[in-house]
Amino acid sequence: MKGRVLDGALLRLSTSDNVGTTVDDLESGTEIDADGRTVVLAEDVPFGHKVALEPVDSGGEVRKYGEVIGTATQAIEVGEWVHTHNCESTRGRGDRAAARGESA
C-alpha cells in the first residue's frame, strides 16, 4: 500500500497531503496521533472520507495523493470532516475548462 496509516485510523497518501482518509467509521472525539501531533475529530466521519490534518483557509487548497483535489469553500480546522459541505472538487471539472474556452 502506498502512503502511511496514521494511528490505525487515517491513510495519508503523501507527506504533502493536508487531509487523511478514514480506514473505518470514526466517532467525534477520536484522538489520532498524526506524526507527533494529536488530531481530535470534531465530528463523526464515515469510512473512506477525508479529515483535515492541517487547517485550510477558505479558498485554500485541499491536497490528497500529493495533488490539489479541491478548494475549501470555508475555513476548515484540524480534525474536521472534509466533504462537499466545505470543499469543492477541482478534479474532472469540465465546467471550469469550458468557462476558460478549453476542451474538457
PDB file of C-alpha atoms in Angstrom:
ATOM      1  CA  MET A   1       0.000   0.000   0.000  1.00  0.00           C
ATOM      2  CA  LYS A   2       1.261   3.461  -0.814  1.00  0.00           C
ATOM      3  CA  GLY A   3       1.146   6.081   1.888  1.00  0.00           C
ATOM      4  CA  ARG A   4       1.023   5.577   5.640  1.00  0.00           C
ATOM      5  CA  VAL A   5      -1.766   4.724   8.044  1.00  0.00           C
ATOM      6  CA  LEU A   6      -1.689   7.153  10.952  1.00  0.00           C
ATOM      7  CA  ASP A   7      -2.536   5.605  14.317  1.00  0.00           C
ATOM      8  CA  GLY A   8      -4.517   2.834  12.607  1.00  0.00           C
ATOM      9  CA  ALA A   9      -7.200   5.353  11.632  1.00  0.00           C
ATOM     10  CA  LEU A  10      -6.255   7.622   8.716  1.00  0.00           C
ATOM     11  CA  LEU A  11      -4.429   6.941   5.459  1.00  0.00           C
ATOM     12  CA  ARG A  12      -2.107   9.760   4.420  1.00  0.00           C
ATOM     13  CA  LEU A  13      -1.056   9.050   0.850  1.00  0.00           C
ATOM     14  CA  SER A  14       1.658  11.720   0.535  1.00  0.00           C
ATOM     15  CA  THR A  15       3.623  13.810   3.012  1.00  0.00           C
ATOM     16  CA  SER A  16       2.296  16.912   1.224  1.00  0.00           C
ATOM     17  CA  ASP A  17      -1.352  15.946   1.857  1.00  0.00           C
ATOM     18  CA  ASN A  18      -3.315  18.114   4.275  1.00  0.00           C
ATOM     19  CA  VAL A  19      -6.076  15.505   4.613  1.00  0.00           C
ATOM     20  CA  GLY A  20      -6.161  11.856   5.594  1.00  0.00           C
ATOM     21  CA  THR A  21      -8.724   9.243   4.566  1.00  0.00           C
ATOM     22  CA  THR A  22     -10.529   7.237   7.245  1.00  0.00           C
ATOM     23  CA  VAL A  23      -9.954   3.476   7.216  1.00  0.00           C
ATOM     24  CA  ASP A  24     -13.074   2.862   9.343  1.00  0.00           C
ATOM     25  CA  ASP A  25     -16.096   4.795  10.623  1.00  0.00           C
ATOM     26  CA  LEU A  26     -14.673   7.168  13.250  1.00  0.00           C
ATOM     27  CA  GLU A  27     -16.513   8.922  16.051  1.00  0.00           C
ATOM     28  CA  SER A  28     -16.340  12.520  17.163  1.00  0.00           C
ATOM     29  CA  GLY A  29     -13.655  12.976  19.816  1.00  0.00           C
ATOM     30  CA  THR A  30     -11.426  10.209  18.449  1.00  0.00           C
ATOM     31  CA  GLU A  31      -7.779  11.181  19.000  1.00  0.00           C
ATOM     32  CA  ILE A  32      -5.278  10.294  16.289  1.00  0.00           C
ATOM     33  CA  ASP A  33      -1.506  10.608  16.521  1.00  0.00           C
ATOM     34  CA  ALA A  34      -0.543  12.209  13.214  1.00  0.00           C
ATOM     35  CA  ASP A  35       3.240  12.401  13.090  1.00  0.00           C
ATOM     36  CA  GLY A  36       3.551  13.552  16.689  1.00  0.00           C
ATOM     37  CA  ARG A  37       0.546  15.897  16.615  1.00  0.00           C
ATOM     38  CA  THR A  38      -2.802  14.913  18.072  1.00  0.00           C
ATOM     39  CA  VAL A  39      -5.755  15.313  15.731  1.00  0.00           C
ATOM     40  CA  VAL A  40      -9.112  15.218  17.534  1.00  0.00           C
ATOM     41  CA  LEU A  41     -12.124  14.543  15.329  1.00  0.00           C
ATOM     42  CA  ALA A  42     -14.664  17.350  15.551  1.00  0.00           C
ATOM     43  CA  GLU A  43     -17.499  15.131  14.282  1.00  0.00           C
ATOM     44  CA  ASP A  44     -18.285  11.591  13.195  1.00  0.00           C
ATOM     45  CA  VAL A  45     -16.516  10.777   9.923  1.00  0.00           C
ATOM     46  CA  PRO A  46     -17.613   7.802   7.793  1.00  0.00           C
ATOM     47  CA  PHE A  47     -15.255   5.209   6.322  1.00  0.00           C
ATOM     48  CA  GLY A  48     -13.418   6.457   3.225  1.00  0.00           C
ATOM     49  CA  HIS A  49     -13.975  10.153   3.909  1.00  0.00           C
ATOM     50  CA  LYS A  50     -11.378  12.863   4.476  1.00  0.00           C
ATOM     51  CA  VAL A  51     -10.250  14.534   7.710  1.00  0.00           C
ATOM     52  CA  ALA A  52      -8.211  17.747   7.859  1.00  0.00           C
ATOM     53  CA  LEU A  53      -4.687  17.153   9.182  1.00  0.00           C
ATOM     54  CA  GLU A  54      -3.835  20.849   8.893  1.00  0.00           C
ATOM     55  CA  PRO A  55      -6.002  23.971   8.932  1.00  0.00           C
ATOM     56  CA  VAL A  56      -7.161  25.089   5.473  1.00  0.00           C
ATOM     57  CA  ASP A  57      -8.224  28.694   4.889  1.00  0.00           C
ATOM     58  CA  SER A  58     -11.356  29.457   2.909  1.00  0.00           C
ATOM     59  CA  GLY A  59     -10.265  29.330  -0.731  1.00  0.00           C
ATOM     60  CA  GLY A  60      -7.235  27.232   0.209  1.00  0.00           C
ATOM     61  CA  GLU A  61      -6.073  24.048  -1.468  1.00  0.00           C
ATOM     62  CA  VAL A  62      -7.144  20.605  -0.254  1.00  0.00           C
ATOM     63  CA  ARG A  63      -4.350  18.135  -1.076  1.00  0.00           C
ATOM     64  CA  LYS A  64      -4.613  14.345  -1.375  1.00  0.00           C
ATOM     65  CA  TYR A  65      -2.433  11.955  -3.433  1.00  0.00           C
ATOM     66  CA  GLY A  66       0.179  14.737  -3.354  1.00  0.00           C
ATOM     67  CA  GLU A  67      -2.118  16.777  -5.633  1.00  0.00           C
ATOM     68  CA  VAL A  68      -4.690  19.505  -5.236  1.00  0.00           C
ATOM     69  CA  ILE A  69      -8.108  17.818  -5.320  1.00  0.00           C
ATOM     70  CA  GLY A  70     -10.292  20.684  -4.158  1.00  0.00           C
ATOM     71  CA  THR A  71     -10.758  24.170  -2.797  1.00  0.00           C
ATOM     72  CA  ALA A  72     -12.084  24.904   0.686  1.00  0.00           C
ATOM     73  CA  THR A  73     -15.393  26.780   0.471  1.00  0.00           C
ATOM     74  CA  GLN A  74     -14.977  27.821   4.110  1.00  0.00           C
ATOM     75  CA  ALA A  75     -12.214  27.617   6.695  1.00  0.00           C
ATOM     76  CA  ILE A  76     -11.547  24.025   7.772  1.00  0.00           C
ATOM     77  CA  GLU A  77      -9.972  23.278  11.151  1.00  0.00           C
ATOM     78  CA  VAL A  78      -7.763  20.333  12.063  1.00  0.00           C
ATOM     79  CA  GLY A  79      -9.938  17.298  12.807  1.00  0.00           C
ATOM     80  CA  GLU A  80     -12.919  18.407  10.736  1.00  0.00           C
ATOM     81  CA  TRP A  81     -14.601  16.215   8.147  1.00  0.00           C
ATOM     82  CA  VAL A  82     -13.671  17.445   4.655  1.00  0.00           C
ATOM     83  CA  HIS A  83     -16.522  16.839   2.219  1.00  0.00           C
ATOM     84  CA  THR A  84     -18.976  18.612  -0.080  1.00  0.00           C
ATOM     85  CA  HIS A  85     -20.196  20.932   2.701  1.00  0.00           C
ATOM     86  CA  ASN A  86     -16.780  22.637   2.949  1.00  0.00           C
ATOM     87  CA  CYS A  87     -14.796  21.584  -0.134  1.00  0.00           C
ATOM     88  CA  GLU A  88     -15.419  21.962  -3.861  1.00  0.00           C
ATOM     89  CA  SER A  89     -13.717  19.455  -6.126  1.00  0.00           C
ATOM     90  CA  THR A  90     -11.261  20.726  -8.717  1.00  0.00           C
ATOM     91  CA  ARG A  91     -10.791  17.345 -10.397  1.00  0.00           C
ATOM     92  CA  GLY A  92     -12.629  16.403 -13.585  1.00  0.00           C
ATOM     93  CA  ARG A  93     -14.307  19.802 -13.787  1.00  0.00           C
ATOM     94  CA  GLY A  94     -15.304  20.113 -17.433  1.00  0.00           C
ATOM     95  CA  ASP A  95     -17.412  23.131 -16.498  1.00  0.00           C
ATOM     96  CA  ARG A  96     -14.302  25.060 -15.460  1.00  0.00           C
ATOM     97  CA  ALA A  97     -12.432  24.056 -18.616  1.00  0.00           C
ATOM     98  CA  ALA A  98     -15.407  25.164 -20.734  1.00  0.00           C
ATOM     99  CA  ALA A  99     -15.537  28.511 -18.936  1.00  0.00           C
ATOM    100  CA  ARG A 100     -11.876  29.013 -19.868  1.00  0.00           C
ATOM    101  CA  GLY A 101     -12.595  28.057 -23.505  1.00  0.00           C
ATOM    102  CA  GLU A 102     -10.738  24.729 -23.246  1.00  0.00           C
ATOM    103  CA  SER A 103     -11.986  21.252 -24.076  1.00  0.00           C
ATOM    104  CA  ALA A 104     -12.648  19.011 -21.068  1.00  0.00           C
TER     105      ALA A 104
END
